[in-house]
Coordinates of C-alpha atoms in Angstrom, one line a residue:
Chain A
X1 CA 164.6 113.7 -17.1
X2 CA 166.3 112.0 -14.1
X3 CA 169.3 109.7 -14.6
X4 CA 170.0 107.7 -11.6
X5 CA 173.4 106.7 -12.1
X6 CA 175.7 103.8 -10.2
X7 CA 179.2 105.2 -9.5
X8 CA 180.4 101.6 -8.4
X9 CA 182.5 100.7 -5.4
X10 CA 185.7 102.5 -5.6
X11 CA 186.7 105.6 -7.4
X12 CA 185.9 107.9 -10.1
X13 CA 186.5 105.1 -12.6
X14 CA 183.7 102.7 -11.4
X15 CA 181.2 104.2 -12.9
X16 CA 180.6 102.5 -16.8
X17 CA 181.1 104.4 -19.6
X18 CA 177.3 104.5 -20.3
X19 CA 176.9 106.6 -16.9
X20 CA 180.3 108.9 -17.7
X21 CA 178.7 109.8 -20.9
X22 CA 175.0 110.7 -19.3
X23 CA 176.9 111.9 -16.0
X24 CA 178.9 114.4 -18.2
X25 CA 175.6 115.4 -20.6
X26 CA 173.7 116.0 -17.4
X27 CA 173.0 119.8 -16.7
X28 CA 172.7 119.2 -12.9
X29 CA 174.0 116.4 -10.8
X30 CA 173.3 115.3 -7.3
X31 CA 174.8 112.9 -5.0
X32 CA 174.4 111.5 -1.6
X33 CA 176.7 109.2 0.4
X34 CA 175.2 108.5 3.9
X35 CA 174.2 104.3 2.2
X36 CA 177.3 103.9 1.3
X37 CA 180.7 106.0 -0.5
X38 CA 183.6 106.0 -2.9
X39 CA 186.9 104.7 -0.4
X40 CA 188.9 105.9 -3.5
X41 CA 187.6 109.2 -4.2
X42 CA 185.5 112.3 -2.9
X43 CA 183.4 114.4 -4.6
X44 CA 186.4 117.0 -5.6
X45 CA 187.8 113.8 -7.6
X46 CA 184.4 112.6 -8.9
X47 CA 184.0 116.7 -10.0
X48 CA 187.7 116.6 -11.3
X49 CA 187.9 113.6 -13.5
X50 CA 184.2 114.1 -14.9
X51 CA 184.4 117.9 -15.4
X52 CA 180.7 118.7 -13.6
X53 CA 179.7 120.3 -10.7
X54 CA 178.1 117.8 -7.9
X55 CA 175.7 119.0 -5.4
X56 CA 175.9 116.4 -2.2
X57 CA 172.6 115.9 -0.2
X58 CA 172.4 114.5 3.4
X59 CA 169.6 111.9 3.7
X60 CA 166.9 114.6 4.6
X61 CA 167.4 116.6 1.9
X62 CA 166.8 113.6 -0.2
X63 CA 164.1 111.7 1.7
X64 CA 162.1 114.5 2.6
X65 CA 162.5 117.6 0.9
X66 CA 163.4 116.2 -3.3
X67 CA 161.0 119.2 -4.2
X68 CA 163.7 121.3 -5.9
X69 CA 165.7 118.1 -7.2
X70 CA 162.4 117.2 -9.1
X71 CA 161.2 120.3 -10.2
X72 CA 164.8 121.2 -11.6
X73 CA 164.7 117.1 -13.5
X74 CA 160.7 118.1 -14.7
X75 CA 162.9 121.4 -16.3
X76 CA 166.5 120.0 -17.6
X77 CA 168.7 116.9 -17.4
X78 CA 169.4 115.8 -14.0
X79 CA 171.9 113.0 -12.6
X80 CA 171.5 111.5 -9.4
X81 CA 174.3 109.7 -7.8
X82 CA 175.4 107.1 -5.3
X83 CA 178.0 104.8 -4.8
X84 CA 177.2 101.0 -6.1
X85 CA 174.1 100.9 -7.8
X86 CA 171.2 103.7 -6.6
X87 CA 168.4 101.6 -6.6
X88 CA 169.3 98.8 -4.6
X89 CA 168.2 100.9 -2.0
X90 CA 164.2 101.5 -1.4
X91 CA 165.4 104.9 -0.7
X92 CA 165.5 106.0 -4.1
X93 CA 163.0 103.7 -5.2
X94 CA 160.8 105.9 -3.8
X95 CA 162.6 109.1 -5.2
X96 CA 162.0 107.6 -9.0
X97 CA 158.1 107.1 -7.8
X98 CA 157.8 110.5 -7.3
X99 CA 159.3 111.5 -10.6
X100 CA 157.5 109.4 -12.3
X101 CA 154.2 110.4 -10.6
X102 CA 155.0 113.8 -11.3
X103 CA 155.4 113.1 -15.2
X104 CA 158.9 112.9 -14.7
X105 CA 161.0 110.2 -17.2
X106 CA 163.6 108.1 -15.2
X107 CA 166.3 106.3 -16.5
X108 CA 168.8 103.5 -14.6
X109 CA 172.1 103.2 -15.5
X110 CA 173.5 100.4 -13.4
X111 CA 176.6 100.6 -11.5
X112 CA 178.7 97.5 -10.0
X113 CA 177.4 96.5 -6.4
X114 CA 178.7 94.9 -3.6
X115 CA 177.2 91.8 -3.5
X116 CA 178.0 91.2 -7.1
X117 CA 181.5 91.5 -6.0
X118 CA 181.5 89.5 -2.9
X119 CA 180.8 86.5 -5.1
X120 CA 183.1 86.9 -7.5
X121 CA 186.1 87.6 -5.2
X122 CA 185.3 84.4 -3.1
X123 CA 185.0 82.1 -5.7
X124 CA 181.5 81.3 -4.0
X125 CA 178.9 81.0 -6.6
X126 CA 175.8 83.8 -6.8
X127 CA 173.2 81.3 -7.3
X128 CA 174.2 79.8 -3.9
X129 CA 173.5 82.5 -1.6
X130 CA 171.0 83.0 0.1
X131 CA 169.4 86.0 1.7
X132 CA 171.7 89.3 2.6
X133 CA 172.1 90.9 6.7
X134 CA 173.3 93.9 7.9
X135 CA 175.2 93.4 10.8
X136 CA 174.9 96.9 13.2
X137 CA 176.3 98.5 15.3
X138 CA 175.6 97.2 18.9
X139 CA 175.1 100.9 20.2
X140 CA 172.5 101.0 17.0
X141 CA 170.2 98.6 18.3
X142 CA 170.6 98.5 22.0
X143 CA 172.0 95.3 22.4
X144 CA 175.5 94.2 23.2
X145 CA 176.1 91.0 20.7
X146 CA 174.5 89.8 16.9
X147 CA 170.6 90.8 17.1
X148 CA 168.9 87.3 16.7
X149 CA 167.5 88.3 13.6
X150 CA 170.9 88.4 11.9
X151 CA 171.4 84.6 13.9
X152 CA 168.1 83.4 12.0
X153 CA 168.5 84.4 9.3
X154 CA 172.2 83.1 8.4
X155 CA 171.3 79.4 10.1
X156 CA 167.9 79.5 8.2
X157 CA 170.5 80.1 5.2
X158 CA 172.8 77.1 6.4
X159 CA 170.2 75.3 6.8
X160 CA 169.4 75.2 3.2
X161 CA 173.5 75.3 2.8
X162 CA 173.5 78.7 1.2
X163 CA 176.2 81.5 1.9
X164 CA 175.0 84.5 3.5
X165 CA 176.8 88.2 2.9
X166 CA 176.9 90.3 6.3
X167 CA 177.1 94.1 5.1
X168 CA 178.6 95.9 7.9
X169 CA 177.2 99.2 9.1
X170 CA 178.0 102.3 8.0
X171 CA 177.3 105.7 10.3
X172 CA 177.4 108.9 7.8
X173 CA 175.8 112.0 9.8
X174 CA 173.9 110.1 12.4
X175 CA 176.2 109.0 16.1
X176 CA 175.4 107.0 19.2
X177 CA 173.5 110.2 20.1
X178 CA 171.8 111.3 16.7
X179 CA 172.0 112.9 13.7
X180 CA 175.8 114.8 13.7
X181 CA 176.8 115.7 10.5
X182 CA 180.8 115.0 11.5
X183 CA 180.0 111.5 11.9
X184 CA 181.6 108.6 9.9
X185 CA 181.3 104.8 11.0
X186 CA 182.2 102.2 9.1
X187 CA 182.3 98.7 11.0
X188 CA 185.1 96.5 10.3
X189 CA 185.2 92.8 9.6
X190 CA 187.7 92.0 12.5
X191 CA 185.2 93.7 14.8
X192 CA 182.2 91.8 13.2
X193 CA 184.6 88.6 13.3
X194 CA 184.5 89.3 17.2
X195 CA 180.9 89.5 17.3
X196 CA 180.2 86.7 15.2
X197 CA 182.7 84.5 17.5
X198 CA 181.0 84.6 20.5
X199 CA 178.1 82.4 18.6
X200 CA 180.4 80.4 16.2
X201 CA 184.2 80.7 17.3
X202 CA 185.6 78.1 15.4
X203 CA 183.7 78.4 12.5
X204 CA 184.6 79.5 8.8
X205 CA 184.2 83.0 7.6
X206 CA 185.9 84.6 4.7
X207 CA 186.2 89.1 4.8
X208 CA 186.1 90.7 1.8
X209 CA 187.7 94.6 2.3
X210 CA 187.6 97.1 -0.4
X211 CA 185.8 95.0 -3.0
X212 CA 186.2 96.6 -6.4
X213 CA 189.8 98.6 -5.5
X214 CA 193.2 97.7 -6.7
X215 CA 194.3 96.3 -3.0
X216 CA 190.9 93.8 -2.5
X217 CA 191.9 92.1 0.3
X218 CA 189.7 88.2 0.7
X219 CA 190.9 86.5 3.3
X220 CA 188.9 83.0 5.0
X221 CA 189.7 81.6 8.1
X222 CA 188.3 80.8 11.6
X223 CA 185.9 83.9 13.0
X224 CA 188.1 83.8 16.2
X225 CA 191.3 84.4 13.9
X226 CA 189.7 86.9 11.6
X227 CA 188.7 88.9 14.5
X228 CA 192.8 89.2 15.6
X229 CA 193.6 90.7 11.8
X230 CA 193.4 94.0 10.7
X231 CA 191.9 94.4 7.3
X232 CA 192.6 98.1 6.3
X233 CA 190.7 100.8 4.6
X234 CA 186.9 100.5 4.7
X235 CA 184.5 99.1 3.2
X236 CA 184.3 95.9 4.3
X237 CA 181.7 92.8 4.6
X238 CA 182.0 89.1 5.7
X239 CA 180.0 85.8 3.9
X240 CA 179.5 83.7 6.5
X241 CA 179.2 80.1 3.9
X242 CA 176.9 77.3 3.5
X243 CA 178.1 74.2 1.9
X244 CA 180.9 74.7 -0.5
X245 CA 181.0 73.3 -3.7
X246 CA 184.6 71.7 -4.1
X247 CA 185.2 74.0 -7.0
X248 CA 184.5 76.8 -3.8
X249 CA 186.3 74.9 -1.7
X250 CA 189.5 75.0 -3.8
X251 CA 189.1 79.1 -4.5
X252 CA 188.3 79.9 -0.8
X253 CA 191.9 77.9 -0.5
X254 CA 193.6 79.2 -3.6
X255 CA 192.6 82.9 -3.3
X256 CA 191.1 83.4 0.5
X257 CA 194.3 81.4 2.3
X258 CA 191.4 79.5 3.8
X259 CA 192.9 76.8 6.5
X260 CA 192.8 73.1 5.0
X261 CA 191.2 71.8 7.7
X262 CA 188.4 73.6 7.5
X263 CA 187.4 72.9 3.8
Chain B
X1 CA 199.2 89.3 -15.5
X2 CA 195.8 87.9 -16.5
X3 CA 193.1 90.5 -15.6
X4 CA 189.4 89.2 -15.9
X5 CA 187.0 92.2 -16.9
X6 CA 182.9 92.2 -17.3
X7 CA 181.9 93.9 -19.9
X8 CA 178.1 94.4 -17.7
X9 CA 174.8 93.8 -19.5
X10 CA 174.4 94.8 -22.8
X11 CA 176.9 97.1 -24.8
X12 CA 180.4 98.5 -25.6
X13 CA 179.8 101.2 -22.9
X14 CA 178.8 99.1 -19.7
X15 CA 181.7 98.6 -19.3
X16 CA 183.5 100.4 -16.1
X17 CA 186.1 103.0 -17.1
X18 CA 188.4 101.1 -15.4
X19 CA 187.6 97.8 -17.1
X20 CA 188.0 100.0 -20.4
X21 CA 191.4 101.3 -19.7
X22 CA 192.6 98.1 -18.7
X23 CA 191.2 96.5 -21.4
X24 CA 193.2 99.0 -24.0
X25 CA 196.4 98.3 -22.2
X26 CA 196.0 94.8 -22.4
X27 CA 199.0 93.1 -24.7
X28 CA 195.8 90.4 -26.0
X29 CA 192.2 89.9 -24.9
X30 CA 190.3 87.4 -25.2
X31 CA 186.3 86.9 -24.3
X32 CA 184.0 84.5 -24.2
X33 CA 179.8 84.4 -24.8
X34 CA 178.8 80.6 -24.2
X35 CA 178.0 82.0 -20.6
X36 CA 176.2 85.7 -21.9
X37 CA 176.4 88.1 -24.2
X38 CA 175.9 91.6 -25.3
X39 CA 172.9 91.9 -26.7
X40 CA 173.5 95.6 -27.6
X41 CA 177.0 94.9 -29.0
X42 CA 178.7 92.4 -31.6
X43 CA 182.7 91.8 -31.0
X44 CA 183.1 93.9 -33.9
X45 CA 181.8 96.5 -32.1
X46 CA 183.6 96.1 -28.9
X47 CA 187.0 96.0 -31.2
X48 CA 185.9 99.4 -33.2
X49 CA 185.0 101.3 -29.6
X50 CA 187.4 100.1 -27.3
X51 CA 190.6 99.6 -30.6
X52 CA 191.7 96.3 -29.8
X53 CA 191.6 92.6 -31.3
X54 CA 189.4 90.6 -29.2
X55 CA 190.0 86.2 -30.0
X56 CA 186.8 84.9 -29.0
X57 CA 187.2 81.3 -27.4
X58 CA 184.0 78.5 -27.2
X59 CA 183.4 76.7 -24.1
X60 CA 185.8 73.9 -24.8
X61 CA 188.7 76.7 -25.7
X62 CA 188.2 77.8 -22.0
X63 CA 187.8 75.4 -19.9
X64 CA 189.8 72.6 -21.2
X65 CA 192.7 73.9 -23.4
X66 CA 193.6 77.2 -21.6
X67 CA 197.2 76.4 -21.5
X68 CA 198.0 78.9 -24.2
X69 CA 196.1 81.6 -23.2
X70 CA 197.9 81.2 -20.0
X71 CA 201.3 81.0 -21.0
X72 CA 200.6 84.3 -23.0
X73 CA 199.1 85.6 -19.3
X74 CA 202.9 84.6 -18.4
X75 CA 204.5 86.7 -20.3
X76 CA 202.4 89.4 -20.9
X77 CA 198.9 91.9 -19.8
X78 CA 196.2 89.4 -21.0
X79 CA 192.6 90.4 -20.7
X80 CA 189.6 87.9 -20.3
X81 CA 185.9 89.2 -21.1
X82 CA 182.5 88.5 -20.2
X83 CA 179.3 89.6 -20.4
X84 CA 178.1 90.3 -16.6
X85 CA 181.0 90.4 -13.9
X86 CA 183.3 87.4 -15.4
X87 CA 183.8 85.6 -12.0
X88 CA 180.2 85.0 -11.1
X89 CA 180.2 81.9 -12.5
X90 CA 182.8 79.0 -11.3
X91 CA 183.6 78.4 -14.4
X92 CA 186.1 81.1 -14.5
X93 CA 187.0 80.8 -11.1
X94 CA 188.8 77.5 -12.3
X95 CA 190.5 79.6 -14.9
X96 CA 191.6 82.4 -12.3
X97 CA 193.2 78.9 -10.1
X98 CA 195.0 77.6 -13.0
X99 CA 196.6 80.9 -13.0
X100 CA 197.3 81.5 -9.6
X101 CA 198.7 77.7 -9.5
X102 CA 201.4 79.0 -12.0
X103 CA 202.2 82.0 -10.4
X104 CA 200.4 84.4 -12.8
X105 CA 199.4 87.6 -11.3
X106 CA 195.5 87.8 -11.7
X107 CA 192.6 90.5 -11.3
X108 CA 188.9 91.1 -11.4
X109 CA 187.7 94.1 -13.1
X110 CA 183.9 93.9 -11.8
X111 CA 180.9 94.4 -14.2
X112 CA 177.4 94.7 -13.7
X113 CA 175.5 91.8 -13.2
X114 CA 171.6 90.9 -14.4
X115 CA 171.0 89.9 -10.4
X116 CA 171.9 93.6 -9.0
X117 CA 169.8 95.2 -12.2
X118 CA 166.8 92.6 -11.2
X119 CA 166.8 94.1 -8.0
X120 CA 167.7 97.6 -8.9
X121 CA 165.1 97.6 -12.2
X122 CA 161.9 96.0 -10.3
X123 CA 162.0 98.3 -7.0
X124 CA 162.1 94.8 -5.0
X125 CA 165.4 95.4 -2.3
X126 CA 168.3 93.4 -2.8
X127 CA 168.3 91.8 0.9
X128 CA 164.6 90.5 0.7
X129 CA 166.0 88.0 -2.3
X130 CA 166.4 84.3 -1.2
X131 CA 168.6 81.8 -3.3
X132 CA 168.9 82.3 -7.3
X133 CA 167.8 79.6 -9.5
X134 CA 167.6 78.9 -13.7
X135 CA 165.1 77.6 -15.4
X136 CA 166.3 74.9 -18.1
X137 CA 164.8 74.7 -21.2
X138 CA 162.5 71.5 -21.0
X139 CA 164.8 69.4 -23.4
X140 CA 167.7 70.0 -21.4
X141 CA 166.3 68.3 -18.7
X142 CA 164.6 65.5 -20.5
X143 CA 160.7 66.8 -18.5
X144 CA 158.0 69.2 -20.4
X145 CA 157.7 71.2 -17.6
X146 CA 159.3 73.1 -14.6
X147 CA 161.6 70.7 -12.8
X148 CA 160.7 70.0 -9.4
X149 CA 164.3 71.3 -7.8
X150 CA 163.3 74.7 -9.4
X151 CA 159.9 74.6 -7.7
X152 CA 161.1 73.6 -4.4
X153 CA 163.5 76.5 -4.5
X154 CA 161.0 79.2 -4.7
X155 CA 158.5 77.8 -2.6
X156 CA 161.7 77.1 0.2
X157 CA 162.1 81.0 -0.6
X158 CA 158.9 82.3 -0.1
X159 CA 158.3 79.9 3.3
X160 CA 160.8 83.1 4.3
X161 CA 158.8 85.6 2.1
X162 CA 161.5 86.2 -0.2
X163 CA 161.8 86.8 -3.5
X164 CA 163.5 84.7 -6.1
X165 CA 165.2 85.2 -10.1
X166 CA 164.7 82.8 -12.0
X167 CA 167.6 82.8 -14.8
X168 CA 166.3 81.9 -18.2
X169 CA 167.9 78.9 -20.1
X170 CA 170.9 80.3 -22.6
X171 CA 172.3 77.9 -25.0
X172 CA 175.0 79.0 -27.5
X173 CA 177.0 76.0 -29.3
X174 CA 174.6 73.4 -27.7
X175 CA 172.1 72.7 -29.4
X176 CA 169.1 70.1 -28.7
X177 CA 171.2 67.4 -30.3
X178 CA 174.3 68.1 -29.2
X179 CA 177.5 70.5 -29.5
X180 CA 176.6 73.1 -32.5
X181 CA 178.5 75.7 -33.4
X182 CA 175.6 77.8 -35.3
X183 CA 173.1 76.8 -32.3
X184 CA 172.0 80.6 -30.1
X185 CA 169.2 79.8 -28.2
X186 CA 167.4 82.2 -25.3
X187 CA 164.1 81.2 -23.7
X188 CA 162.0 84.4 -23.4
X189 CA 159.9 85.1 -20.0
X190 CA 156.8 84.5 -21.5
X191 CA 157.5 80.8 -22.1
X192 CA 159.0 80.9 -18.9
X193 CA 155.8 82.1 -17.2
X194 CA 153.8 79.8 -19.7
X195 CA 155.8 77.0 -18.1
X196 CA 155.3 78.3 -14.7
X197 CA 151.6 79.7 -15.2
X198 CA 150.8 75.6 -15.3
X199 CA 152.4 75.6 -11.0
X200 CA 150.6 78.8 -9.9
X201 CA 148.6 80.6 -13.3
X202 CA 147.1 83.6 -11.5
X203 CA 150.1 84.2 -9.3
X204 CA 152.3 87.5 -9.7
X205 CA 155.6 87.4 -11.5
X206 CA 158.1 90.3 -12.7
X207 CA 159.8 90.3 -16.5
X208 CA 162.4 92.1 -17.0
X209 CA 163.9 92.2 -20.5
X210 CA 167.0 93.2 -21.7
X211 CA 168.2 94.9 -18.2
X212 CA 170.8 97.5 -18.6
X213 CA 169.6 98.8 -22.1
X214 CA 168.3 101.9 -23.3
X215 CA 164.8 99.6 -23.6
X216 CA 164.9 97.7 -20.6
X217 CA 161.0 96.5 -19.6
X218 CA 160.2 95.6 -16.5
X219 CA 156.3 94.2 -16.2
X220 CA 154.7 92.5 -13.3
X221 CA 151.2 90.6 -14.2
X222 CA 149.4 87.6 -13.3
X223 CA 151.9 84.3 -14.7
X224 CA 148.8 83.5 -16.7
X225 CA 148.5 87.3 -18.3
X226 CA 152.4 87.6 -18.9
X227 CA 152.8 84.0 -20.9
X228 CA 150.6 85.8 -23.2
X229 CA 152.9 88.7 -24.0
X230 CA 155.9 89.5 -26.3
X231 CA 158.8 91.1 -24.5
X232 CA 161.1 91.4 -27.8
X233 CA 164.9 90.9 -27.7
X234 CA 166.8 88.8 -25.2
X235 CA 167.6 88.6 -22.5
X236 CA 165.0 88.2 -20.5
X237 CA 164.8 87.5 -16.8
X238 CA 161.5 86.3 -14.2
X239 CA 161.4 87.3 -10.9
X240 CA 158.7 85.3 -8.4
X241 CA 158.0 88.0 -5.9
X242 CA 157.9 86.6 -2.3
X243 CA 156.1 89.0 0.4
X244 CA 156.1 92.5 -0.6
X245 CA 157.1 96.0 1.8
X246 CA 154.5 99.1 0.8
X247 CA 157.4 100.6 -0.8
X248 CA 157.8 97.5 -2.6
X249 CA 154.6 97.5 -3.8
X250 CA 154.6 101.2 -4.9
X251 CA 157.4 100.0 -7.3
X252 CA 155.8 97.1 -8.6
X253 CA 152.5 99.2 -9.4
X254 CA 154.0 102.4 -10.3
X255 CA 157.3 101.1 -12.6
X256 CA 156.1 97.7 -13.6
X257 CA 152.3 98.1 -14.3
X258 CA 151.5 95.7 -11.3
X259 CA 147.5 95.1 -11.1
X260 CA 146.0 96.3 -8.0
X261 CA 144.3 93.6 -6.7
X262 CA 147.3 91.2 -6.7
X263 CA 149.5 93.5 -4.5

C-alpha cells in the first residue's frame, strides 16, 4: 500500500488528523521537498511531533529511480509525503501510475493547498479565478522580465475578469548553473511586484506570504508599492485580480489595507 | 477572538491538527452546513471526537443575526466551522468583516477544499484549470436544462484548453417551494452529466464522488455512458476536461477507467 499524504502549508500540525493517523501506522515514510516545503518545520520536527522515521528524497530519486520505494509499498505500508497536497503535482501522478500498474493499492489523503488558501485569505472568491502562473526566475528562463506566457495568460484571465494566482518559484537543489544540492530559492512577492511593474505599475495586486502560518501576512496595493515592502519569511505568491465583486472589494479593503482609490 | 476553521471534506478527522486543537480550546463553536457538509460525520460525531458542544446555526442565523455570536467573539475564543476551508465562500468573508469592523481579533484555520481534491483525485494539474462554475438544479433556475451562463463558461474554458469543475447544486433548508427546514437536497453527477449529455453526449467528463473519503470514486466516460451510472453517496462533483498533457491522460486511463479512444 502507498499512502500519499498532504502535510499542508506550514508545520507539523497541517497535516489532518486522517493523514497523522495513516502517517503514524505507516511502516516506512518518504518525503521530498524540492515543489515546495514546510516554512514552520523540518523533517527533525515532522519526525519529532509524529514519532516516525522520514526518509527525504531529491527529485531524482523520486522521478527516476521509485524502484525500491515501490517494491518496499508492494511489501508493507508506505507513506509518501509533501508539503500541500501531493498530487497537485503530475509529478506524483505519475508515481501512483506506477504503483498502481505494478498492483500496487494507492490511497490520497488530501492536505490544504495553496491556492485554497489564497482565496480565502483575500476574500476573492474561488469560483472567480481563473487559470494559475508560475512566475520564474528570470535566470530560469533566459529572459530578463515576465515571459509573455505568464502576460497572456493573466490578461486572457482579465479579460474574462477572473483573478489570477502567480506562484513564485522555488529553487531546491538545482542553481543558475544546475543541479547543487545546497541550493534554496524562493522568490519573493516584492521582487515579483518589481517584475510585474514594469508591465502594469500602477495597477492592483494583493501578496499573500506564509499562507496557512500564524503571521499570514495579505497585503493589496499598487505593484510599484508592493515591490518597496518587505514581506518576510517565504512562501509567498501574488493574485493579480479581475473584477471584484463589491463583497471582494470591501475584504481586499478590510483585510488586505487595499488603497480606496483603487477599489 | 473569532477563529474560522474548515473541517475539509468528509469526517471528524480531516480536520488539520491545528484546526483540532484550536477547535478544543475554543470557549464556544459554532458551525454551519447550508454551504456543505460532512458526509462521513454527523455533529454528534464531531462533539464525541473532538469533546466540545458545537450550536449549529441555519443560513439566516449567520448571515443576518450574527450579533450574538459576535459579541460572544468579543469576549471570548469562539470557533466557526465549515465543511471545506470556511472562507471560500463570501459568505463568511462578510462574517470575518463584521468582526474585524468591531475590532474582534479573527483567523483562518484552512481545510481542505473539493477543488484541490478534484485536481489532486483525477490526475488533471491544478494550473491547467480555468474558472469554476455550479451547476443549479433546473428548478432553481426556473429552465429544464443547463443554463446558458454555465455553458458559456466551459466552452470560454476550453477555447484555452482548460479544464473546468462543475459544482453540483446543494440545497439544505431550501426547498423547491421555498425555505424548509427538513429540505437536504444533492444533485448526483449522473443527473448532472444526464443534463449535460443533452450539450455534448459522447464528450468526456470526470465524476468524482465523495472526495476525501475512504470510498472516493473518480470515473471518466463518455457524458452519455456516465448519466447512466450510480455513484452512491453525496457529494459528488463533474469535471469537463479541456486539452489533456500525456501524463494527464495516463491518469485519466489508469485511475479513472478513461476509454481509449476518447483520450
Amino acid at each position: 500500500m502507498l499512502t500519499f499524504i498532504g502535510l499542508g502549508l506550514y508545520d507539523e500540525r497541517s497535516i489532518t488528523v486522517e493523514g497523522q493517523e495513516a502517517l503514524r501506522a505507516a511502516d516506512h515514510a518518504y518525503a521530498e521537498f524540492y515543489t515546495s516545503r514546510l516554512v514552520g518545520a523540518d523533517v527533525a520536527d515532522l519526525e519529532a511531533y509524529h514519532g516516525v522515521d522520514i526518509e527525504v528524497r531529491d527529485r531524482p530519486g523520486v522521478e527516476q529511480d521509485p524502484d525500491d520505494m515501490l517494491a518496499r509499498a508492494a511489501a508493507s505500508d508506505v507513506a509518501f509525503l509533501t508539503a500541500g497536497d501531493t498530487m497537485i503535482s503530475t509529478t506524483h501522478a505519475d508515481l501512483r501510475l506506477r504503483a498502481e500498474e505494478r498492483g500496487i493499492e494507492t490511497r490520497v489523503i488530501h492536505g490544504v493547498t495553496a491556492q485554497s488558501a489564497a482565496s480565502s485569505l483575500t476574500g476573492l472568491q474561488n469560483y472567480r479565478f481563473g487559470k494559475a502562473v508560475t512566475l520564474p526566475f528570470p535566470y530560469a528562463h533566459g529572459g530578463d522580465r515576465v515571459p509573455e506566457s505568464v502576460i497572456e495568460t493573466i490578461e486572457a484571465n482579465r479579460d474574462r475578469g477572473l483573478h489570477t494566482v502567480v506562484y513564485l518559484d522555488i529553487k531546491v537543489g538545482m542553481g543558475p548553473r544546475g543541479p547543487d544540492p545546497d541550493h534554496e530559492e524562493y522568490m519573493t512577492a516584492d521582487y515579483a511586484a518589481e517584475l510585474f511593474a514594469e508591465e502594469w505599475g500602477d495597477e492592483l495586486a494583493v501578496v499573500v506570504a506564509r499562507a496557512g502560518s500564524p503571521d499570514a501576512v495579505v497585503a493589496a496595493d499598487r505593484l510599484s508599492a508592493l515591490a518597496a515592502r518587505d514581506f518576510g519569511d517565504p512562501l509567498h505568491l501574488l493574485v493579480i485580480p479581475g473584477d471584484l465583486h463589491h463583497v471582494e472589494a470591501d475584504a481586499l479593503a478590510g483585510l488586505a489595507g487595499a488603497p480606496d482609490d483603487l477599489l
